[in-house]
mmCIF file of C-alpha atoms and ligand atoms in Angstrom:
data_model
loop_
_atom_site.group_PDB
_atom_site.id
_atom_site.type_symbol
_atom_site.label_atom_id
_atom_site.label_comp_id
_atom_site.label_asym_id
_atom_site.label_seq_id
_atom_site.Cartn_x
_atom_site.Cartn_y
_atom_site.Cartn_z
ATOM 1 C CA MET A 19 -1.223 73.841 43.958
ATOM 2 C CA THR A 20 0.540 76.964 42.676
ATOM 3 C CA PRO A 21 2.160 76.353 39.285
ATOM 4 C CA PRO A 22 5.952 76.910 39.428
ATOM 5 C CA SER A 23 5.758 79.683 36.818
ATOM 6 C CA ALA A 24 3.681 81.774 39.250
ATOM 7 C CA ALA A 25 6.616 81.942 41.684
ATOM 8 C CA PRO A 26 8.869 84.986 41.274
ATOM 9 C CA ALA A 27 11.887 84.098 39.110
ATOM 10 C CA ARG A 28 15.072 83.994 41.158
ATOM 11 C CA ASP A 29 18.567 84.474 39.842
ATOM 12 C CA ARG A 30 20.437 82.972 42.791
ATOM 13 C CA LEU A 31 20.361 79.426 44.061
ATOM 14 C CA ARG A 32 19.736 78.869 47.762
ATOM 15 C CA ILE A 33 20.938 75.664 49.410
ATOM 16 C CA ALA A 34 19.881 74.659 52.920
ATOM 17 C CA ILE A 35 22.352 72.676 55.007
ATOM 18 C CA GLN A 36 22.417 71.562 58.619
ATOM 19 C CA LYS A 37 23.634 74.344 60.916
ATOM 20 C CA SER A 38 25.301 71.974 63.346
ATOM 21 C CA GLY A 39 25.364 68.226 63.652
ATOM 22 C CA ARG A 40 26.768 65.260 61.829
ATOM 23 C CA LEU A 41 26.145 66.469 58.279
ATOM 24 C CA ALA A 42 27.092 70.136 58.748
ATOM 25 C CA GLU A 43 30.833 70.057 58.147
ATOM 26 C CA PRO A 44 30.979 67.403 55.409
ATOM 27 C CA ALA A 45 28.147 69.162 53.541
ATOM 28 C CA ARG A 46 30.057 72.448 53.522
ATOM 29 C CA ALA A 47 33.291 70.712 52.585
ATOM 30 C CA LEU A 48 31.613 69.001 49.635
ATOM 31 C CA LEU A 49 30.144 72.277 48.349
ATOM 32 C CA SER A 50 33.525 73.981 48.818
ATOM 33 C CA SER A 51 35.149 71.245 46.738
ATOM 34 C CA CYS A 52 32.704 72.254 43.980
ATOM 35 C CA GLY A 53 34.303 75.691 43.948
ATOM 36 C CA LEU A 54 31.717 77.512 46.054
ATOM 37 C CA SER A 55 32.702 80.022 48.711
ATOM 38 C CA TRP A 56 30.686 82.356 50.892
ATOM 39 C CA ARG A 57 30.844 85.554 52.816
ATOM 40 C CA GLU A 58 29.577 84.753 56.316
ATOM 41 C CA SER A 59 26.928 86.979 57.738
ATOM 42 C CA ARG A 60 27.180 87.892 61.387
ATOM 43 C CA ASP A 61 24.214 85.789 62.458
ATOM 44 C CA ARG A 62 25.731 82.836 60.547
ATOM 45 C CA LEU A 63 22.356 81.649 59.328
ATOM 46 C CA PHE A 64 22.728 82.993 55.810
ATOM 47 C CA CYS A 65 25.961 82.835 53.816
ATOM 48 C CA TYR A 66 26.152 84.899 50.646
ATOM 49 C CA GLY A 67 27.796 83.079 47.728
ATOM 50 C CA GLU A 68 30.886 84.835 46.387
ATOM 51 C CA THR A 69 32.335 82.723 43.577
ATOM 52 C CA LEU A 70 28.894 81.789 42.218
ATOM 53 C CA PRO A 71 25.384 83.065 42.962
ATOM 54 C CA VAL A 72 24.765 80.134 45.292
ATOM 55 C CA ASP A 73 23.842 81.066 48.874
ATOM 56 C CA LEU A 74 23.671 78.860 51.957
ATOM 57 C CA LEU A 75 21.002 78.803 54.606
ATOM 58 C CA LEU A 76 22.038 77.103 57.871
ATOM 59 C CA VAL A 77 19.053 75.398 59.464
ATOM 60 C CA ARG A 78 17.861 72.406 61.466
ATOM 61 C CA ASP A 79 18.001 69.293 59.287
ATOM 62 C CA ASP A 80 14.349 68.468 59.963
ATOM 63 C CA ASP A 81 13.335 71.827 58.446
ATOM 64 C CA ILE A 82 15.092 71.228 55.119
ATOM 65 C CA PRO A 83 12.389 69.266 53.224
ATOM 66 C CA GLY A 84 9.732 71.817 54.225
ATOM 67 C CA LEU A 85 11.914 74.728 53.122
ATOM 68 C CA ILE A 86 12.250 73.088 49.699
ATOM 69 C CA ALA A 87 8.514 72.312 49.544
ATOM 70 C CA ASP A 88 7.689 75.952 50.321
ATOM 71 C CA GLY A 89 10.223 77.253 47.788
ATOM 72 C CA VAL A 90 12.152 79.103 50.500
ATOM 73 C CA CYS A 91 15.225 77.069 49.536
ATOM 74 C CA ASP A 92 15.971 75.509 46.181
ATOM 75 C CA LEU A 93 18.129 72.581 47.254
ATOM 76 C CA GLY A 94 19.211 71.013 50.524
ATOM 77 C CA ILE A 95 21.660 68.520 51.944
ATOM 78 C CA VAL A 96 19.865 66.246 54.351
ATOM 79 C CA GLY A 97 19.703 62.628 55.458
ATOM 80 C CA ARG A 98 17.636 60.352 53.229
ATOM 81 C CA ASN A 99 15.842 59.247 56.412
ATOM 82 C CA VAL A 100 14.516 62.778 57.017
ATOM 83 C CA LEU A 101 13.495 63.219 53.387
ATOM 84 C CA LEU A 102 11.639 59.901 53.175
ATOM 85 C CA GLU A 103 9.933 60.371 56.525
ATOM 86 C CA GLN A 104 8.588 63.797 55.610
ATOM 87 C CA ASP A 105 7.586 62.592 52.148
ATOM 88 C CA GLY A 106 5.682 59.759 53.850
ATOM 89 C CA GLU A 107 4.007 62.209 56.238
ATOM 90 C CA ARG A 108 2.890 64.392 53.310
ATOM 91 C CA ARG A 109 1.508 61.425 51.410
ATOM 92 C CA GLY A 110 -0.249 60.269 54.569
ATOM 93 C CA ILE A 111 -2.334 63.453 54.602
ATOM 94 C CA GLY A 112 -2.943 63.394 50.861
ATOM 95 C CA ARG A 113 -0.461 66.078 49.845
ATOM 96 C CA ALA A 114 1.464 65.858 46.571
ATOM 97 C CA PRO A 115 5.193 65.000 46.656
ATOM 98 C CA ALA A 116 7.130 68.270 46.837
ATOM 99 C CA PHE A 117 10.774 67.153 47.041
ATOM 100 C CA ARG A 118 12.914 64.224 46.063
ATOM 101 C CA GLU A 119 16.454 62.889 46.254
ATOM 102 C CA TRP A 120 18.610 64.314 43.459
ATOM 103 C CA ARG A 121 21.925 62.681 44.382
ATOM 104 C CA ALA A 122 23.293 60.348 47.058
ATOM 105 C CA LEU A 123 26.362 62.050 48.508
ATOM 106 C CA GLY A 124 28.310 59.180 50.055
ATOM 107 C CA PHE A 125 28.718 60.495 53.615
ATOM 108 C CA GLY A 126 26.704 60.422 56.837
ATOM 109 C CA GLY A 127 25.880 56.758 56.375
ATOM 110 C CA CYS A 128 23.482 55.215 58.907
ATOM 111 C CA ARG A 129 20.411 52.993 58.924
ATOM 112 C CA LEU A 130 16.929 53.227 60.312
ATOM 113 C CA ALA A 131 16.567 50.069 62.354
ATOM 114 C CA LEU A 132 14.292 48.322 64.787
ATOM 115 C CA ALA A 133 15.930 47.529 68.094
ATOM 116 C CA VAL A 134 14.712 45.482 71.035
ATOM 117 C CA PRO A 135 15.987 45.025 74.603
ATOM 118 C CA ASP A 136 19.067 42.780 74.832
ATOM 119 C CA GLY A 137 17.043 40.233 76.817
ATOM 120 C CA TRP A 138 14.565 39.539 73.979
ATOM 121 C CA GLU A 139 15.067 36.242 72.244
ATOM 122 C CA TRP A 140 14.613 37.491 68.704
ATOM 123 C CA ARG A 141 13.216 35.096 66.111
ATOM 124 C CA SER A 142 11.129 37.083 63.632
ATOM 125 C CA VAL A 143 9.380 40.374 63.021
ATOM 126 C CA SER A 144 6.036 38.782 63.875
ATOM 127 C CA GLN A 145 7.070 39.105 67.537
ATOM 128 C CA LEU A 146 6.336 42.828 67.220
ATOM 129 C CA ALA A 147 2.602 42.227 66.851
ATOM 130 C CA GLY A 148 0.719 44.037 69.592
ATOM 131 C CA LYS A 149 3.875 45.730 70.906
ATOM 132 C CA ARG A 150 4.566 49.444 71.376
ATOM 133 C CA ILE A 151 7.417 50.810 69.238
ATOM 134 C CA ALA A 152 8.897 54.246 70.010
ATOM 135 C CA THR A 153 10.237 56.286 67.095
ATOM 136 C CA SER A 154 10.783 59.727 65.605
ATOM 137 C CA TYR A 155 10.006 58.171 62.199
ATOM 138 C CA PRO A 156 6.294 57.331 62.470
ATOM 139 C CA ALA A 157 5.568 57.464 58.726
ATOM 140 C CA LEU A 158 8.420 55.144 57.759
ATOM 141 C CA LEU A 159 7.719 52.776 60.634
ATOM 142 C CA SER A 160 3.983 52.650 59.897
ATOM 143 C CA GLN A 161 4.633 52.018 56.200
ATOM 144 C CA TRP A 162 7.011 49.206 57.041
ATOM 145 C CA LEU A 163 4.643 47.646 59.581
ATOM 146 C CA ALA A 164 1.897 47.740 56.943
ATOM 147 C CA THR A 165 4.061 45.953 54.373
ATOM 148 C CA GLN A 166 4.815 43.283 56.994
ATOM 149 C CA CYS A 167 1.121 43.051 57.989
ATOM 150 C CA ILE A 168 2.079 43.656 61.615
ATOM 151 C CA ASP A 169 -0.327 45.422 63.922
ATOM 152 C CA ALA A 170 1.779 47.332 66.469
ATOM 153 C CA LYS A 171 1.359 50.624 68.278
ATOM 154 C CA VAL A 172 3.624 53.453 67.086
ATOM 155 C CA VAL A 173 4.685 55.735 69.950
ATOM 156 C CA VAL A 174 5.916 59.040 68.522
ATOM 157 C CA LEU A 175 8.806 60.689 70.370
ATOM 158 C CA SER A 176 10.854 63.618 69.073
ATOM 159 C CA GLY A 177 14.086 62.569 70.776
ATOM 160 C CA SER A 178 15.748 60.277 73.339
ATOM 161 C CA VAL A 179 13.973 57.356 71.746
ATOM 162 C CA GLU A 180 16.563 54.877 73.062
ATOM 163 C CA ILE A 181 15.482 55.393 76.631
ATOM 164 C CA ALA A 182 11.788 54.668 76.017
ATOM 165 C CA PRO A 183 11.929 50.899 76.750
ATOM 166 C CA ARG A 184 13.635 51.490 80.118
ATOM 167 C CA LEU A 185 11.056 54.132 81.020
ATOM 168 C CA GLY A 186 8.295 51.697 80.199
ATOM 169 C CA GLN A 187 6.981 53.888 77.355
ATOM 170 C CA ALA A 188 7.606 51.263 74.686
ATOM 171 C CA ASP A 189 8.660 47.659 74.150
ATOM 172 C CA ALA A 190 10.963 48.304 71.197
ATOM 173 C CA ILE A 191 12.318 51.266 69.240
ATOM 174 C CA CYS A 192 12.882 52.270 65.647
ATOM 175 C CA ASP A 193 15.753 54.746 65.339
ATOM 176 C CA LEU A 194 18.884 55.675 63.432
ATOM 177 C CA VAL A 195 21.897 53.501 64.034
ATOM 178 C CA SER A 196 25.343 54.536 62.951
ATOM 179 C CA SER A 197 28.104 52.992 65.078
ATOM 180 C CA GLY A 198 25.594 51.173 67.278
ATOM 181 C CA ALA A 199 27.088 52.717 70.424
ATOM 182 C CA THR A 200 23.857 54.428 71.493
ATOM 183 C CA LEU A 201 21.891 51.175 71.282
ATOM 184 C CA ALA A 202 24.563 49.255 73.202
ATOM 185 C CA ALA A 203 24.671 51.914 75.913
ATOM 186 C CA ASN A 204 20.924 51.476 76.371
ATOM 187 C CA GLN A 205 20.960 47.661 76.442
ATOM 188 C CA LEU A 206 19.229 47.415 73.074
ATOM 189 C CA LYS A 207 20.125 45.349 70.016
ATOM 190 C CA PRO A 208 19.301 46.036 66.350
ATOM 191 C CA VAL A 209 17.141 43.313 64.802
ATOM 192 C CA GLN A 210 15.873 44.683 61.492
ATOM 193 C CA THR A 211 16.958 47.403 59.047
ATOM 194 C CA LEU A 212 14.147 49.435 57.480
ATOM 195 C CA ILE A 213 16.176 51.880 55.399
ATOM 196 C CA GLU A 214 19.839 52.454 54.536
ATOM 197 C CA SER A 215 20.464 56.165 54.763
ATOM 198 C CA GLU A 216 23.169 58.684 53.898
ATOM 199 C CA ALA A 217 23.353 62.388 53.139
ATOM 200 C CA VAL A 218 21.605 63.296 49.900
ATOM 201 C CA LEU A 219 21.144 66.369 47.773
ATOM 202 C CA ALA A 220 17.424 67.062 47.870
ATOM 203 C CA GLY A 221 15.566 69.257 45.416
ATOM 204 C CA PRO A 222 12.043 69.907 44.186
ATOM 205 C CA GLU A 223 10.099 67.340 42.146
ATOM 206 C CA GLN A 224 10.292 69.561 39.061
ATOM 207 C CA ALA A 225 13.344 71.151 37.441
ATOM 208 C CA PHE A 226 13.733 74.936 37.785
ATOM 209 C CA ASP A 227 12.373 76.966 34.906
ATOM 210 C CA ASP A 228 14.530 80.059 35.397
ATOM 211 C CA VAL A 229 18.257 80.791 35.705
ATOM 212 C CA ARG A 230 18.402 78.551 38.774
ATOM 213 C CA GLY A 231 18.127 75.590 36.395
ATOM 214 C CA GLU A 232 21.472 76.453 34.807
ATOM 215 C CA LEU A 233 23.058 76.999 38.212
ATOM 216 C CA ALA A 234 21.711 73.678 39.459
ATOM 217 C CA ASP A 235 23.047 71.890 36.347
ATOM 218 C CA LEU A 236 26.461 73.446 36.856
ATOM 219 C CA LEU A 237 26.464 72.431 40.503
ATOM 220 C CA LEU A 238 25.371 68.864 39.680
ATOM 221 C CA ARG A 239 28.150 68.472 37.097
ATOM 222 C CA ARG A 240 30.723 69.659 39.627
ATOM 223 C CA LEU A 241 29.209 67.471 42.350
ATOM 224 C CA ASP A 242 29.375 64.408 40.125
ATOM 225 C CA GLY A 243 33.025 65.195 39.417
ATOM 226 C CA ALA A 244 33.758 65.698 43.115
ATOM 227 C CA LEU A 245 31.981 62.464 44.054
ATOM 228 C CA ARG A 246 33.796 60.480 41.376
ATOM 229 C CA ILE A 247 37.241 61.597 42.438
ATOM 230 C CA ARG A 248 36.633 61.138 46.116
ATOM 231 C CA HIS A 249 38.405 57.772 46.083
ATOM 232 C CA SER A 250 40.235 58.192 42.788
ATOM 233 C CA LYS A 251 43.995 58.319 42.437
ATOM 234 C CA LEU A 252 46.299 58.662 39.468
ATOM 235 C CA LEU A 253 48.756 55.779 39.229
ATOM 236 C CA LEU A 254 52.014 56.317 37.297
ATOM 237 C CA PHE A 255 54.511 53.549 36.570
ATOM 238 C CA GLN A 256 56.825 52.066 33.982
ATOM 239 C CA ALA A 257 56.914 48.482 32.781
ATOM 240 C CA PRO A 258 58.417 46.373 29.991
ATOM 241 C CA ARG A 259 55.951 45.958 27.135
ATOM 242 C CA SER A 260 55.992 42.188 27.617
ATOM 243 C CA VAL A 261 54.460 42.255 31.118
ATOM 244 C CA LEU A 262 51.435 44.400 30.252
ATOM 245 C CA PRO A 263 49.119 41.373 29.931
ATOM 246 C CA ASP A 264 49.997 40.471 33.555
ATOM 247 C CA LEU A 265 49.653 44.017 34.871
ATOM 248 C CA LEU A 266 46.370 45.174 33.441
ATOM 249 C CA PRO A 267 44.212 42.518 35.194
ATOM 250 C CA LEU A 268 45.584 43.903 38.484
ATOM 251 C CA LEU A 269 43.877 47.218 37.699
ATOM 252 C CA PRO A 270 40.205 46.277 37.254
ATOM 253 C CA ASP A 271 39.073 49.600 38.756
ATOM 254 C CA ALA A 272 41.199 51.707 36.396
ATOM 255 C CA GLU A 273 40.086 53.673 33.365
ATOM 256 C CA THR A 274 41.858 52.634 30.145
ATOM 257 C CA PRO A 275 45.477 53.653 30.874
ATOM 258 C CA THR A 276 47.403 56.171 28.823
ATOM 259 C CA VAL A 277 50.487 54.352 27.473
ATOM 260 C CA MET A 278 53.621 56.162 26.297
ATOM 261 C CA GLN A 279 56.774 54.803 24.725
ATOM 262 C CA VAL A 280 59.926 55.546 26.750
ATOM 263 C CA ASP A 281 62.639 56.710 24.349
ATOM 264 C CA GLY A 282 65.232 54.162 23.293
ATOM 265 C CA GLN A 283 63.971 51.394 25.565
ATOM 266 C CA ASP A 284 61.517 48.553 25.364
ATOM 267 C CA SER A 285 59.854 50.096 28.385
ATOM 268 C CA LEU A 286 56.471 51.839 28.534
ATOM 269 C CA ALA A 287 55.299 54.626 30.835
ATOM 270 C CA LEU A 288 51.681 54.272 31.934
ATOM 271 C CA GLN A 289 49.225 56.441 33.709
ATOM 272 C CA ALA A 290 45.929 55.074 34.949
ATOM 273 C CA LEU A 291 43.092 56.693 36.863
ATOM 274 C CA CYS A 292 42.061 54.175 39.548
ATOM 275 C CA HIS A 293 38.747 54.394 41.360
ATOM 276 C CA GLY A 294 39.449 51.845 44.087
ATOM 277 C CA ALA A 295 41.865 51.923 47.014
ATOM 278 C CA LEU A 296 45.537 51.696 46.011
ATOM 279 C CA THR A 297 46.804 49.851 49.053
ATOM 280 C CA TRP A 298 50.438 48.938 49.719
ATOM 281 C CA GLN A 299 49.467 45.355 48.964
ATOM 282 C CA ARG A 300 48.242 46.244 45.477
ATOM 283 C CA LEU A 301 51.371 48.264 44.731
ATOM 284 C CA GLU A 302 53.511 45.303 45.830
ATOM 285 C CA GLU A 303 51.551 42.976 43.557
ATOM 286 C CA LEU A 304 52.061 45.334 40.628
ATOM 287 C CA LYS A 305 55.770 45.462 41.388
ATOM 288 C CA ARG A 306 56.001 41.662 41.502
ATOM 289 C CA ALA A 307 54.274 41.576 38.102
ATOM 290 C CA GLY A 308 57.001 43.812 36.656
ATOM 291 C CA ALA A 309 55.907 47.418 37.251
ATOM 292 C CA ARG A 310 58.652 49.905 38.211
ATOM 293 C CA GLY A 311 58.699 53.416 39.623
ATOM 294 C CA LEU A 312 55.142 53.216 40.944
ATOM 295 C CA MET A 313 53.758 56.553 41.991
ATOM 296 C CA VAL A 314 50.284 57.363 43.381
ATOM 297 C CA LEU A 315 49.059 60.930 42.938
ATOM 298 C CA PRO A 316 45.962 62.602 44.379
ATOM 299 C CA VAL A 317 43.339 63.931 41.962
ATOM 300 C CA GLU A 318 42.298 67.513 42.667
ATOM 301 C CA GLY A 319 39.520 67.900 40.157
ATOM 302 C CA MET A 320 37.762 66.128 37.326
ATOM 303 C CA LEU A 321 35.282 67.202 34.683
ATOM 304 C CA ALA A 322 33.864 64.501 32.440
HETATM 305 C C1 LIG B 415 21.113 59.426 65.925
HETATM 306 C C2 LIG B 415 20.167 58.486 66.648
HETATM 307 C C3 LIG B 415 20.963 57.944 67.790
HETATM 308 C C4 LIG B 415 22.401 58.064 67.308
HETATM 309 C C5 LIG B 415 22.930 56.729 66.903
HETATM 310 O O1 LIG B 415 20.985 60.692 66.399
HETATM 311 O O2 LIG B 415 18.998 59.150 67.062
HETATM 312 O O3 LIG B 415 20.765 58.716 68.939
HETATM 313 O O4 LIG B 415 22.420 58.921 66.168
HETATM 314 O O5 LIG B 415 24.301 56.806 66.550
HETATM 315 P P1 LIG B 415 25.281 55.636 66.989
HETATM 316 O O6 LIG B 415 24.729 54.342 66.468
HETATM 317 O O7 LIG B 415 26.604 55.974 66.324
HETATM 318 O O8 LIG B 415 25.385 55.642 68.480
HETATM 319 P P2 LIG B 415 21.572 61.942 65.581
HETATM 320 O O9 LIG B 415 23.029 62.114 65.876
HETATM 321 O O10 LIG B 415 21.210 61.816 64.148
HETATM 322 O O11 LIG B 415 20.834 63.149 66.243
HETATM 323 P P3 LIG B 415 19.267 63.467 66.229
HETATM 324 O O12 LIG B 415 18.537 62.169 66.424
HETATM 325 O O13 LIG B 415 19.115 64.403 67.388
HETATM 326 O O14 LIG B 415 18.956 64.136 64.902
HETATM 327 ZN ZN1 LIG B 416 17.747 65.664 63.712
#
């Protein structure tokens, strides 16, 4: 293996994201919310970073782990399912781990699940013994079958896995399920979850030992801020001092509120950063407990 110091030092960070597909837009939006912007090149495969030296490479999601392993890209946004599958494939042929999950990003949620034809009377995973299971995730499926001590045949397909049972290529499938609509449309039902997946920030096993390390740290700090505020709101209200003991238990998801005295009154003005949903129902409860002038404000940015 080539030691990292032998690679030419780079002074820009290169992030691979999906060119088109489910993760493409949210990945870009998340990076934009971290203050990144790009000049688009005409071929739209490479976007040159303007506000920071952080460039984007638009690729097929399945290529992202390999691009990180080869050092072509420094970071990537990809489904955990893709990352784990390719890590499993590398391990399977005795290669060292070359990438790992740096952060879970909270979008693109789905699960890798086993599904069987609707007509199967499903009792337990042992029913899969001796069956043929079609999948695009052979490493993850094989690992799981091994942990369950089930001997089944893994049929590797690169796409249209759902149709395999009807074509007689397989008895069951192992594929990504999000809404479940694809399974239902193919008269299949999910029976077992192997992995919960979502979009993740992937990076190399080792930290960068040049200026990219500082850029990556900066990006991670901004990402953490962006992820924290995703569901956060600032709640402003006033309340008589005497009702505070009733109000505060209604805000279990809030940071310690800032409390200010309102001039010439026994009333307090409070501001609290809440991390959970501030539904109408919660606001009504707060009002019943004595809060007045409730106001919910969006949070644009946060730096811990
Ligand atoms: C996945 C999976 C199914 C579909 C399931 O494909 O292979 O076809 O999503 O989604 P549903 O439960 O909401 O119907 P994906 O969109 O990731 O495309 P790909 O398999 O071509 O990468
Ligand atoms: Zn894909």
